[in-house]
mmCIF file of C-alpha atoms and ligand atoms in Angstrom:
data_model
loop_
_atom_site.group_PDB
_atom_site.id
_atom_site.type_symbol
_atom_site.label_atom_id
_atom_site.label_comp_id
_atom_site.label_asym_id
_atom_site.label_seq_id
_atom_site.Cartn_x
_atom_site.Cartn_y
_atom_site.Cartn_z
ATOM 1 C CA MET P 1203 33.325 -18.022 -91.417
ATOM 2 C CA GLU P 1204 35.029 -18.835 -94.714
ATOM 3 C CA LYS P 1205 36.392 -15.710 -96.395
ATOM 4 C CA ILE P 1206 34.864 -14.925 -99.802
ATOM 5 C CA LYS P 1207 36.310 -12.633 -102.455
ATOM 6 C CA THR P 1208 33.952 -9.646 -102.639
ATOM 7 C CA LYS P 1209 33.616 -7.999 -106.046
ATOM 8 C CA LEU P 1210 32.814 -4.269 -105.995
ATOM 9 C CA ILE P 1211 31.014 -2.840 -109.028
ATOM 10 C CA ALA P 1212 29.180 0.436 -109.684
ATOM 11 C CA ILE P 1213 25.850 0.768 -111.476
ATOM 12 C CA ASP P 1214 24.297 4.111 -112.418
ATOM 13 C CA GLU P 1215 20.581 3.937 -111.701
ATOM 14 C CA ASN P 1216 19.853 6.147 -114.699
ATOM 15 C CA TYR P 1217 21.917 4.153 -117.228
ATOM 16 C CA LEU P 1218 21.452 0.564 -116.113
ATOM 17 C CA ASP P 1219 24.286 -1.662 -117.309
ATOM 18 C CA MET P 1220 22.310 -4.841 -117.962
ATOM 19 C CA ASP P 1221 25.425 -7.042 -118.250
ATOM 20 C CA LYS P 1222 26.349 -6.119 -114.694
ATOM 21 C CA ILE P 1223 22.761 -6.593 -113.505
ATOM 22 C CA ARG P 1224 22.696 -10.068 -115.055
ATOM 23 C CA GLU P 1225 26.015 -10.969 -113.443
ATOM 24 C CA ALA P 1226 24.669 -9.924 -110.028
ATOM 25 C CA GLY P 1227 21.365 -11.694 -110.664
ATOM 26 C CA GLN P 1228 23.224 -14.900 -111.489
ATOM 27 C CA ILE P 1229 25.097 -14.784 -108.165
ATOM 28 C CA LEU P 1230 21.748 -14.527 -106.360
ATOM 29 C CA LYS P 1231 20.208 -17.349 -108.394
ATOM 30 C CA GLU P 1232 23.140 -19.559 -107.431
ATOM 31 C CA GLY P 1233 22.553 -18.862 -103.736
ATOM 32 C CA GLY P 1234 25.180 -16.125 -103.243
ATOM 33 C CA LEU P 1235 24.788 -12.709 -101.628
ATOM 34 C CA VAL P 1236 24.836 -9.265 -103.288
ATOM 35 C CA ALA P 1237 24.558 -5.902 -101.501
ATOM 36 C CA PHE P 1238 22.704 -3.282 -103.531
ATOM 37 C CA PRO P 1239 21.397 0.284 -103.182
ATOM 38 C CA THR P 1240 17.708 1.009 -102.612
ATOM 39 C CA GLU P 1241 15.893 4.329 -102.134
ATOM 40 C CA THR P 1242 16.133 3.852 -98.335
ATOM 41 C CA VAL P 1243 19.476 2.220 -97.367
ATOM 42 C CA TYR P 1244 21.738 -0.511 -98.829
ATOM 43 C CA GLY P 1245 20.244 -3.999 -98.730
ATOM 44 C CA LEU P 1246 22.089 -7.292 -98.258
ATOM 45 C CA GLY P 1247 20.355 -9.490 -100.813
ATOM 46 C CA GLY P 1248 19.874 -13.233 -101.155
ATOM 47 C CA ASP P 1249 17.272 -15.385 -102.938
ATOM 48 C CA ALA P 1250 14.234 -15.108 -100.628
ATOM 49 C CA LEU P 1251 12.856 -18.499 -101.661
ATOM 50 C CA ASN P 1252 16.133 -20.323 -100.978
ATOM 51 C CA PRO P 1253 16.494 -21.250 -97.292
ATOM 52 C CA GLN P 1254 20.283 -21.586 -97.623
ATOM 53 C CA SER P 1255 20.567 -18.023 -98.917
ATOM 54 C CA SER P 1256 18.645 -16.700 -95.943
ATOM 55 C CA GLY P 1257 20.934 -18.690 -93.656
ATOM 56 C CA LYS P 1258 23.929 -17.018 -95.288
ATOM 57 C CA ILE P 1259 22.391 -13.561 -94.761
ATOM 58 C CA TYR P 1260 22.046 -14.178 -91.027
ATOM 59 C CA ALA P 1261 25.635 -15.423 -90.856
ATOM 60 C CA ALA P 1262 27.071 -12.486 -92.839
ATOM 61 C CA LYS P 1263 25.266 -9.942 -90.631
ATOM 62 C CA GLY P 1264 25.774 -11.778 -87.364
ATOM 63 C CA ARG P 1265 22.027 -11.397 -86.975
ATOM 64 C CA PRO P 1266 19.853 -13.449 -84.592
ATOM 65 C CA SER P 1267 17.889 -15.894 -86.748
ATOM 66 C CA ASP P 1268 14.549 -15.048 -85.086
ATOM 67 C CA ASN P 1269 14.693 -11.637 -86.761
ATOM 68 C CA PRO P 1270 12.792 -11.944 -90.071
ATOM 69 C CA LEU P 1271 13.906 -10.574 -93.454
ATOM 70 C CA ILE P 1272 12.000 -8.316 -95.855
ATOM 71 C CA VAL P 1273 11.187 -9.895 -99.239
ATOM 72 C CA HIS P 1274 11.681 -7.433 -102.112
ATOM 73 C CA ILE P 1275 9.553 -7.782 -105.248
ATOM 74 C CA SER P 1276 9.268 -5.820 -108.491
ATOM 75 C CA ASN P 1277 5.567 -6.198 -109.397
ATOM 76 C CA MET P 1278 2.123 -7.002 -107.946
ATOM 77 C CA LYS P 1279 1.854 -10.391 -109.644
ATOM 78 C CA ALA P 1280 4.862 -11.531 -107.609
ATOM 79 C CA LEU P 1281 3.027 -10.647 -104.394
ATOM 80 C CA GLU P 1282 0.222 -13.126 -105.012
ATOM 81 C CA LYS P 1283 2.582 -16.108 -104.985
ATOM 82 C CA ILE P 1284 4.094 -15.408 -101.552
ATOM 83 C CA VAL P 1285 1.031 -14.405 -99.504
ATOM 84 C CA THR P 1286 -2.206 -16.270 -98.750
ATOM 85 C CA LYS P 1287 -4.381 -13.189 -99.119
ATOM 86 C CA ILE P 1288 -3.999 -9.520 -100.057
ATOM 87 C CA PRO P 1289 -6.308 -7.540 -97.773
ATOM 88 C CA GLU P 1290 -8.108 -4.489 -99.156
ATOM 89 C CA ALA P 1291 -5.808 -2.215 -97.138
ATOM 90 C CA GLY P 1292 -2.812 -3.856 -98.801
ATOM 91 C CA ARG P 1293 -4.121 -3.108 -102.275
ATOM 92 C CA LYS P 1294 -4.830 0.498 -101.349
ATOM 93 C CA LEU P 1295 -1.386 1.027 -99.850
ATOM 94 C CA ALA P 1296 0.317 -0.665 -102.810
ATOM 95 C CA ASP P 1297 -1.600 1.631 -105.182
ATOM 96 C CA ALA P 1298 -0.581 4.682 -103.199
ATOM 97 C CA PHE P 1299 3.022 3.941 -102.200
ATOM 98 C CA TRP P 1300 4.529 1.097 -104.281
ATOM 99 C CA PRO P 1301 7.076 1.090 -105.665
ATOM 100 C CA GLY P 1302 8.502 2.961 -102.675
ATOM 101 C CA PRO P 1303 9.737 2.991 -99.082
ATOM 102 C CA LEU P 1304 6.860 1.008 -97.567
ATOM 103 C CA THR P 1305 6.982 -2.564 -96.236
ATOM 104 C CA MET P 1306 3.759 -4.469 -95.555
ATOM 105 C CA ILE P 1307 3.309 -7.596 -93.444
ATOM 106 C CA PHE P 1308 1.025 -10.332 -94.880
ATOM 107 C CA MET P 1309 0.238 -13.954 -94.012
ATOM 108 C CA LYS P 1310 2.850 -15.974 -95.912
ATOM 109 C CA SER P 1311 2.233 -18.803 -98.371
ATOM 110 C CA ASP P 1312 4.155 -22.093 -98.354
ATOM 111 C CA VAL P 1313 6.659 -21.005 -101.001
ATOM 112 C CA VAL P 1314 8.353 -18.676 -98.506
ATOM 113 C CA PRO P 1315 10.734 -20.694 -96.310
ATOM 114 C CA LYS P 1316 10.597 -20.187 -92.536
ATOM 115 C CA GLU P 1317 14.310 -19.403 -92.682
ATOM 116 C CA THR P 1318 13.404 -16.167 -94.467
ATOM 117 C CA THR P 1319 10.674 -15.166 -92.012
ATOM 118 C CA GLY P 1320 12.557 -16.042 -88.837
ATOM 119 C CA GLY P 1321 10.085 -18.846 -88.161
ATOM 120 C CA LEU P 1322 6.986 -16.632 -88.458
ATOM 121 C CA ASP P 1323 3.794 -17.380 -90.462
ATOM 122 C CA THR P 1324 3.859 -13.816 -91.743
ATOM 123 C CA VAL P 1325 6.082 -12.228 -94.385
ATOM 124 C CA ALA P 1326 7.279 -8.646 -94.800
ATOM 125 C CA VAL P 1327 7.172 -7.468 -98.432
ATOM 126 C CA ARG P 1328 8.454 -4.327 -100.119
ATOM 127 C CA MET P 1329 8.534 -3.139 -103.723
ATOM 128 C CA PRO P 1330 11.418 -0.660 -103.849
ATOM 129 C CA SER P 1331 11.476 2.229 -106.336
ATOM 130 C CA HIS P 1332 15.246 2.243 -106.930
ATOM 131 C CA LYS P 1333 15.814 1.251 -110.576
ATOM 132 C CA THR P 1334 18.926 -0.829 -109.844
ATOM 133 C CA ALA P 1335 17.057 -2.727 -107.129
ATOM 134 C CA LEU P 1336 14.055 -3.401 -109.388
ATOM 135 C CA ALA P 1337 16.233 -4.660 -112.245
ATOM 136 C CA LEU P 1338 18.229 -6.848 -109.858
ATOM 137 C CA ILE P 1339 15.046 -8.403 -108.422
ATOM 138 C CA ASP P 1340 13.971 -9.374 -111.944
ATOM 139 C CA ALA P 1341 17.419 -10.730 -112.795
ATOM 140 C CA ALA P 1342 17.445 -12.792 -109.588
ATOM 141 C CA GLY P 1343 14.150 -14.520 -110.348
ATOM 142 C CA GLY P 1344 11.721 -12.163 -108.619
ATOM 143 C CA TYR P 1345 12.278 -12.410 -104.865
ATOM 144 C CA ILE P 1346 15.202 -10.904 -102.938
ATOM 145 C CA ALA P 1347 15.372 -11.138 -99.148
ATOM 146 C CA ALA P 1348 17.275 -8.083 -97.968
ATOM 147 C CA PRO P 1349 17.939 -6.686 -94.549
ATOM 148 C CA SER P 1350 20.019 -3.530 -94.276
ATOM 149 C CA ALA P 1351 23.606 -4.307 -95.330
ATOM 150 C CA ASN P 1352 25.278 -3.659 -91.962
ATOM 151 C CA ILE P 1353 26.720 -5.940 -89.322
ATOM 152 C CA SER P 1354 23.890 -6.471 -86.840
ATOM 153 C CA GLY P 1355 23.661 -3.569 -84.365
ATOM 154 C CA LYS P 1356 25.519 -0.990 -86.482
ATOM 155 C CA PRO P 1357 23.919 1.930 -88.342
ATOM 156 C CA SER P 1358 22.477 0.940 -91.737
ATOM 157 C CA PRO P 1359 24.871 1.867 -94.561
ATOM 158 C CA THR P 1360 23.993 4.764 -96.850
ATOM 159 C CA LEU P 1361 27.343 4.665 -98.695
ATOM 160 C CA ALA P 1362 29.023 1.706 -100.442
ATOM 161 C CA LYS P 1363 32.220 2.238 -98.461
ATOM 162 C CA TYR P 1364 30.337 1.447 -95.247
ATOM 163 C CA VAL P 1365 28.848 -1.682 -96.833
ATOM 164 C CA ALA P 1366 32.400 -2.740 -97.727
ATOM 165 C CA GLU P 1367 33.628 -1.971 -94.208
ATOM 166 C CA ASP P 1368 31.072 -4.436 -92.785
ATOM 167 C CA MET P 1369 30.697 -7.001 -95.581
ATOM 168 C CA ASP P 1370 34.054 -7.313 -97.365
ATOM 169 C CA GLY P 1371 35.048 -10.982 -97.366
ATOM 170 C CA ARG P 1372 31.544 -12.095 -96.339
ATOM 171 C CA ILE P 1373 29.513 -11.700 -99.566
ATOM 172 C CA GLU P 1374 30.070 -12.200 -103.304
ATOM 173 C CA MET P 1375 29.335 -8.674 -104.577
ATOM 174 C CA ILE P 1376 28.645 -5.066 -103.607
ATOM 175 C CA ILE P 1377 26.883 -2.783 -106.084
ATOM 176 C CA ASP P 1378 27.774 0.877 -105.551
ATOM 177 C CA GLY P 1379 24.993 3.397 -106.294
ATOM 178 C CA ASP P 1380 23.058 6.260 -104.727
ATOM 179 C CA VAL P 1381 20.563 5.763 -101.909
ATOM 180 C CA GLY P 1382 17.975 8.456 -101.332
ATOM 181 C CA ILE P 1383 16.130 8.679 -98.035
ATOM 182 C CA GLY P 1384 18.780 7.401 -95.643
ATOM 183 C CA LEU P 1385 16.427 5.671 -93.150
ATOM 184 C CA GLU P 1386 14.783 2.248 -93.550
ATOM 185 C CA SER P 1387 11.259 1.796 -94.923
ATOM 186 C CA THR P 1388 8.064 2.288 -92.955
ATOM 187 C CA ILE P 1389 6.680 -1.105 -91.834
ATOM 188 C CA VAL P 1390 2.907 -1.624 -91.599
ATOM 189 C CA ASP P 1391 1.359 -4.817 -90.227
ATOM 190 C CA LEU P 1392 -1.811 -5.878 -92.074
ATOM 191 C CA THR P 1393 -2.277 -9.260 -90.384
ATOM 192 C CA ASP P 1394 -3.886 -8.204 -87.132
ATOM 193 C CA GLY P 1395 -7.008 -6.005 -87.329
ATOM 194 C CA THR P 1396 -6.366 -2.286 -87.722
ATOM 195 C CA PRO P 1397 -3.225 -1.637 -89.806
ATOM 196 C CA THR P 1398 -0.376 -0.858 -87.428
ATOM 197 C CA ILE P 1399 2.934 0.924 -87.965
ATOM 198 C CA LEU P 1400 5.722 -1.280 -86.574
ATOM 199 C CA ARG P 1401 8.584 0.931 -87.742
ATOM 200 C CA PRO P 1402 8.178 4.616 -88.737
ATOM 201 C CA GLY P 1403 9.793 5.869 -91.949
ATOM 202 C CA TYR P 1404 9.462 8.230 -94.887
ATOM 203 C CA ILE P 1405 5.822 7.161 -95.410
ATOM 204 C CA THR P 1406 4.354 8.839 -92.335
ATOM 205 C CA LEU P 1407 1.325 8.073 -90.147
ATOM 206 C CA GLU P 1408 -0.434 11.050 -91.717
ATOM 207 C CA MET P 1409 0.173 9.720 -95.248
ATOM 208 C CA LEU P 1410 -1.106 6.255 -94.301
ATOM 209 C CA GLU P 1411 -4.197 7.674 -92.573
ATOM 210 C CA LYS P 1412 -5.084 9.618 -95.711
ATOM 211 C CA VAL P 1413 -5.342 6.330 -97.613
ATOM 212 C CA LEU P 1414 -6.714 4.001 -94.916
ATOM 213 C CA GLY P 1415 -8.489 6.107 -92.315
ATOM 214 C CA GLU P 1416 -7.621 4.530 -88.988
ATOM 215 C CA VAL P 1417 -3.996 3.438 -88.459
ATOM 216 C CA ASN P 1418 -2.400 2.380 -85.165
ATOM 217 C CA VAL P 1419 1.193 2.939 -84.071
ATOM 218 C CA ASP P 1420 3.075 0.228 -82.143
ATOM 219 C CA LYS P 1421 3.604 1.642 -78.660
ATOM 220 C CA THR P 1422 7.216 0.577 -78.452
ATOM 221 C CA ILE P 1423 8.312 2.892 -81.277
ATOM 222 C CA LEU P 1424 9.238 5.903 -79.153
ATOM 223 C CA ASP P 1425 8.898 4.528 -75.632
ATOM 224 C CA GLY P 1426 12.005 2.840 -74.256
ATOM 225 C CA ASN P 1427 10.221 1.803 -71.052
ATOM 226 C CA SER P 1428 7.335 -0.015 -72.671
ATOM 227 C CA LYS P 1429 6.945 -3.492 -71.154
ATOM 228 C CA GLN P 1430 5.342 -4.667 -74.398
ATOM 229 C CA ALA P 1431 7.509 -6.608 -76.877
ATOM 230 C CA PRO P 1432 7.702 -4.839 -80.267
ATOM 231 C CA LYS P 1433 5.821 -6.690 -83.026
ATOM 232 C CA ALA P 1434 8.713 -6.299 -85.453
ATOM 233 C CA PRO P 1435 11.196 -8.663 -83.814
ATOM 234 C CA GLY P 1436 14.107 -6.545 -85.069
ATOM 235 C CA MET P 1437 12.942 -3.496 -83.158
ATOM 236 C CA LYS P 1438 13.775 -5.116 -79.822
ATOM 237 C CA TYR P 1439 17.499 -5.317 -80.485
ATOM 238 C CA ARG P 1440 20.026 -2.549 -79.833
ATOM 239 C CA HIS P 1441 20.409 -0.937 -83.202
ATOM 240 C CA TYR P 1442 22.037 1.726 -85.294
ATOM 241 C CA ALA P 1443 24.565 2.103 -82.503
ATOM 242 C CA PRO P 1444 27.821 4.032 -82.911
ATOM 243 C CA LYS P 1445 30.854 2.946 -80.864
ATOM 244 C CA GLY P 1446 30.685 6.168 -78.837
ATOM 245 C CA ASP P 1447 28.262 6.552 -75.944
ATOM 246 C CA LEU P 1448 25.353 8.578 -77.367
ATOM 247 C CA THR P 1449 22.970 10.781 -75.335
ATOM 248 C CA ILE P 1450 20.135 12.909 -76.747
ATOM 249 C CA LEU P 1451 19.393 16.366 -75.315
ATOM 250 C CA ASP P 1452 15.881 17.603 -75.947
ATOM 251 C CA GLY P 1453 13.950 20.707 -74.974
ATOM 252 C CA GLU P 1454 14.216 24.450 -75.434
ATOM 253 C CA GLN P 1455 16.843 25.183 -78.105
ATOM 254 C CA VAL P 1456 19.150 27.562 -76.208
ATOM 255 C CA ALA P 1457 19.070 25.384 -73.108
ATOM 256 C CA VAL P 1458 19.900 22.304 -75.200
ATOM 257 C CA ARG P 1459 22.868 24.057 -76.782
ATOM 258 C CA ASP P 1460 24.220 25.280 -73.450
ATOM 259 C CA GLU P 1461 23.848 21.887 -71.820
ATOM 260 C CA ILE P 1462 25.541 20.086 -74.728
ATOM 261 C CA ASN P 1463 28.494 22.493 -74.476
ATOM 262 C CA ARG P 1464 28.685 22.091 -70.699
ATOM 263 C CA LEU P 1465 28.584 18.289 -70.853
ATOM 264 C CA THR P 1466 31.141 18.296 -73.669
ATOM 265 C CA LYS P 1467 33.674 20.238 -71.561
ATOM 266 C CA GLU P 1468 33.031 17.985 -68.598
ATOM 267 C CA GLN P 1469 33.664 14.830 -70.666
ATOM 268 C CA GLN P 1470 36.733 16.293 -72.382
ATOM 269 C CA GLN P 1471 38.257 17.010 -68.982
ATOM 270 C CA LYS P 1472 37.837 13.316 -68.218
ATOM 271 C CA GLY P 1473 39.794 12.528 -71.380
ATOM 272 C CA GLU P 1474 36.842 11.557 -73.589
ATOM 273 C CA LYS P 1475 36.804 12.424 -77.287
ATOM 274 C CA VAL P 1476 33.449 14.145 -77.797
ATOM 275 C CA GLY P 1477 31.306 14.460 -80.936
ATOM 276 C CA ILE P 1478 28.200 16.633 -81.344
ATOM 277 C CA ILE P 1479 25.275 16.063 -83.722
ATOM 278 C CA GLY P 1480 23.526 19.379 -84.184
ATOM 279 C CA THR P 1481 21.359 21.297 -86.585
ATOM 280 C CA GLU P 1482 22.861 23.772 -89.033
ATOM 281 C CA GLU P 1483 21.441 26.732 -87.081
ATOM 282 C CA ASN P 1484 23.385 25.787 -83.958
ATOM 283 C CA MET P 1485 26.761 25.004 -85.563
ATOM 284 C CA PRO P 1486 28.464 28.315 -84.640
ATOM 285 C CA SER P 1487 27.824 27.832 -80.921
ATOM 286 C CA TYR P 1488 29.289 24.335 -80.512
ATOM 287 C CA GLU P 1489 32.811 23.373 -79.572
ATOM 288 C CA ALA P 1490 33.931 19.723 -79.381
ATOM 289 C CA ASP P 1491 36.457 17.289 -80.874
ATOM 290 C CA SER P 1492 34.075 16.785 -83.799
ATOM 291 C CA VAL P 1493 30.967 18.856 -84.526
ATOM 292 C CA LYS P 1494 28.658 17.678 -87.315
ATOM 293 C CA SER P 1495 25.584 19.229 -88.865
ATOM 294 C CA VAL P 1496 22.692 16.923 -89.774
ATOM 295 C CA GLY P 1497 21.052 19.694 -91.745
ATOM 296 C CA SER P 1498 18.616 22.493 -91.094
ATOM 297 C CA ARG P 1499 16.100 21.941 -88.270
ATOM 298 C CA GLY P 1500 13.137 22.314 -90.600
ATOM 299 C CA ASP P 1501 14.599 20.064 -93.295
ATOM 300 C CA GLU P 1502 13.736 16.539 -92.170
ATOM 301 C CA ASP P 1503 14.776 15.002 -95.483
ATOM 302 C CA SER P 1504 18.345 16.168 -95.033
ATOM 303 C CA ILE P 1505 18.407 15.077 -91.370
ATOM 304 C CA ALA P 1506 17.207 11.578 -92.352
ATOM 305 C CA LYS P 1507 19.744 11.348 -95.142
ATOM 306 C CA THR P 1508 22.706 12.455 -93.009
ATOM 307 C CA LEU P 1509 22.133 10.806 -89.618
ATOM 308 C CA TYR P 1510 23.580 7.297 -90.227
ATOM 309 C CA ARG P 1511 26.555 8.689 -92.142
ATOM 310 C CA ILE P 1512 27.462 10.894 -89.172
ATOM 311 C CA LEU P 1513 27.193 7.970 -86.740
ATOM 312 C CA ARG P 1514 29.590 5.994 -88.954
ATOM 313 C CA GLU P 1515 31.975 8.963 -89.271
ATOM 314 C CA PHE P 1516 32.201 9.252 -85.493
ATOM 315 C CA ASP P 1517 33.252 5.574 -85.449
ATOM 316 C CA ASP P 1518 35.982 6.351 -88.009
ATOM 317 C CA GLU P 1519 37.166 9.238 -85.799
ATOM 318 C CA ASP P 1520 37.213 7.123 -82.613
ATOM 319 C CA ILE P 1521 34.767 9.436 -80.857
ATOM 320 C CA THR P 1522 33.985 8.021 -77.400
ATOM 321 C CA VAL P 1523 31.096 10.251 -76.250
ATOM 322 C CA ILE P 1524 28.377 11.744 -78.473
ATOM 323 C CA TYR P 1525 25.678 14.336 -77.764
ATOM 324 C CA SER P 1526 22.819 14.928 -80.172
ATOM 325 C CA GLU P 1527 20.039 17.449 -80.314
ATOM 326 C CA GLY P 1528 16.553 15.888 -80.243
ATOM 327 C CA PHE P 1529 14.037 16.344 -83.035
ATOM 328 C CA SER P 1530 10.289 16.809 -83.251
ATOM 329 C CA THR P 1531 8.286 13.597 -83.455
ATOM 330 C CA VAL P 1532 5.710 14.543 -86.084
ATOM 331 C CA GLY P 1533 5.863 13.459 -89.732
ATOM 332 C CA MET P 1534 9.271 12.076 -90.717
ATOM 333 C CA GLY P 1535 10.555 13.404 -87.408
ATOM 334 C CA GLN P 1536 9.027 10.327 -85.792
ATOM 335 C CA ALA P 1537 11.294 8.035 -87.837
ATOM 336 C CA ILE P 1538 14.348 10.194 -87.158
ATOM 337 C CA MET P 1539 13.714 10.267 -83.417
ATOM 338 C CA ASN P 1540 12.920 6.519 -83.334
ATOM 339 C CA ARG P 1541 16.319 5.658 -84.883
ATOM 340 C CA LEU P 1542 18.181 8.183 -82.738
ATOM 341 C CA LEU P 1543 16.572 6.838 -79.554
ATOM 342 C CA LYS P 1544 17.590 3.306 -80.479
ATOM 343 C CA ALA P 1545 21.118 4.409 -81.340
ATOM 344 C CA ALA P 1546 21.251 6.056 -77.898
ATOM 345 C CA GLY P 1547 19.782 3.047 -76.098
ATOM 346 C CA HIS P 1548 16.974 5.474 -75.119
ATOM 347 C CA LYS P 1549 19.315 7.768 -73.171
ATOM 348 C CA ILE P 1550 17.620 11.154 -73.367
ATOM 349 C CA ILE P 1551 17.892 14.220 -71.106
ATOM 350 C CA TYR P 1552 15.147 16.870 -71.121
ATOM 351 C CA VAL P 1553 16.323 20.419 -70.451
ATOM 352 C CA SER P 1554 14.431 23.709 -70.201
HETATM 353 O O1 LIG I 2514 14.289 0.059 -96.087
HETATM 354 C C1 LIG I 2514 14.317 -1.130 -95.723
HETATM 355 O O2 LIG I 2514 13.325 -1.710 -95.283
HETATM 356 C C2 LIG I 2514 15.656 -1.881 -95.869
HETATM 357 C C3 LIG I 2514 15.963 -1.987 -97.367
HETATM 358 C C4 LIG I 2514 17.180 -2.808 -97.648
HETATM 359 O O3 LIG I 2514 14.829 -2.465 -98.041
HETATM 360 N N1 LIG I 2514 15.593 -3.159 -95.226
HETATM 361 C C5 LIG I 2514 15.573 -3.284 -93.870
HETATM 362 O O4 LIG I 2514 15.583 -4.592 -93.414
HETATM 363 O O5 LIG I 2514 15.560 -2.342 -93.102
HETATM 364 P P1 LIG I 2514 15.979 -5.000 -91.913
HETATM 365 O O6 LIG I 2514 16.068 -6.468 -91.959
HETATM 366 O O7 LIG I 2514 17.178 -4.254 -91.496
HETATM 367 O O8 LIG I 2514 14.744 -4.604 -91.067
HETATM 368 C C6 LIG I 2514 13.550 -5.349 -91.209
HETATM 369 C C7 LIG I 2514 12.654 -5.158 -90.026
HETATM 370 C C8 LIG I 2514 13.147 -5.843 -88.782
HETATM 371 O O9 LIG I 2514 12.906 -5.001 -87.655
HETATM 372 C C9 LIG I 2514 12.271 -7.100 -88.735
HETATM 373 O O10 LIG I 2514 12.090 -7.582 -87.428
HETATM 374 C C10 LIG I 2514 10.963 -6.609 -89.346
HETATM 375 O O11 LIG I 2514 11.386 -5.752 -90.375
HETATM 376 N N2 LIG I 2514 10.175 -7.692 -89.943
HETATM 377 C C11 LIG I 2514 10.503 -8.452 -91.009
HETATM 378 N N3 LIG I 2514 9.563 -9.401 -91.238
HETATM 379 C C12 LIG I 2514 8.611 -9.233 -90.296
HETATM 380 C C13 LIG I 2514 7.385 -9.913 -89.993
HETATM 381 N N4 LIG I 2514 6.959 -10.946 -90.702
HETATM 382 N N5 LIG I 2514 6.663 -9.460 -88.938
HETATM 383 C C14 LIG I 2514 7.096 -8.398 -88.205
HETATM 384 N N6 LIG I 2514 8.239 -7.728 -88.448
HETATM 385 C C15 LIG I 2514 8.997 -8.139 -89.484
HETATM 386 MG MG1 LIG I 2515 18.490 -3.295 -90.276
#
């Protein structure tokens, strides 16, 4: 791939520098790529209605081109142009959760190129709440296709330095800013009967049920053995993976702690460099080459926000084996556990 000079700029979400936004918007309009912060993770943006831009996104990420992109919009009017129909459920969810960390799948209209949707007749759409993202969408002409701004397979970046690590030389610009949640948006499919969660996130099953009544959950979300293919093509690939070999230990807290410490010693004796991902409460009892707290067990927001950063830090530290505590799978815990299971290639040990 031809090396591009990547410009790094910073934009404060609370004092938008409109000259910088316009400069970034112009790059997108001309078919270039700009990484930008959202309230979930950094996105790697290109003009969603320009097939060449989508092609460049796949190349920059090293992503299989059958894995569709999410189209980011800034207002409801923009939605009408890219879908054939907005089902009642879509209007209700937009009212309740847009702008915000929710992606909905609709039947696409002809203006959306197949390059953007990985060949599908459906399109994933999200209206983010991050002010920099919203301003950039407007400056770019209204439609930004943006997957997470990582090389395919790596954890999604939550800090600009990790975007730069993956994307320097591959894209025209990186906008530094704060991301909030730390895990990607919830994805809900509205094209096939009962609304179905394809990827769990900050907007939980319980929150969606409150608005819609019945909501299904794709079976492949937490089950690594499911024979079914996930409906979100991206969910079938190995993902969020650190370089180290990650295993999750789940079960009774004291037993988990003891087993993590035992396995750590065993691996260290074999010459491995071991990292532990644990909750704040358990920090004093761990010993390893690198021990990191994801936050308090009850505080799912902090766990979500910290998880990907820790996985990246272990890469920086050349950790070769990683053990992580497991987390409950209700509420946001379902999203946390889903990402952790994927990062671990579904390697989980139950202890009691
Ligand atoms: O929070 C997010 O959603 C971030 C930020 C940047 O907005 N974006 C993001 O995009 O996570 P990406 O490309 O990393 O993940 C998109 C997921 C993939 O698993 C993809 O297969 C699925 O959405 N997807 C996209 N379009 C789809 C469609 N038409 N039908 C089913 N799944 C779709
Ligand atoms: Mg991604």
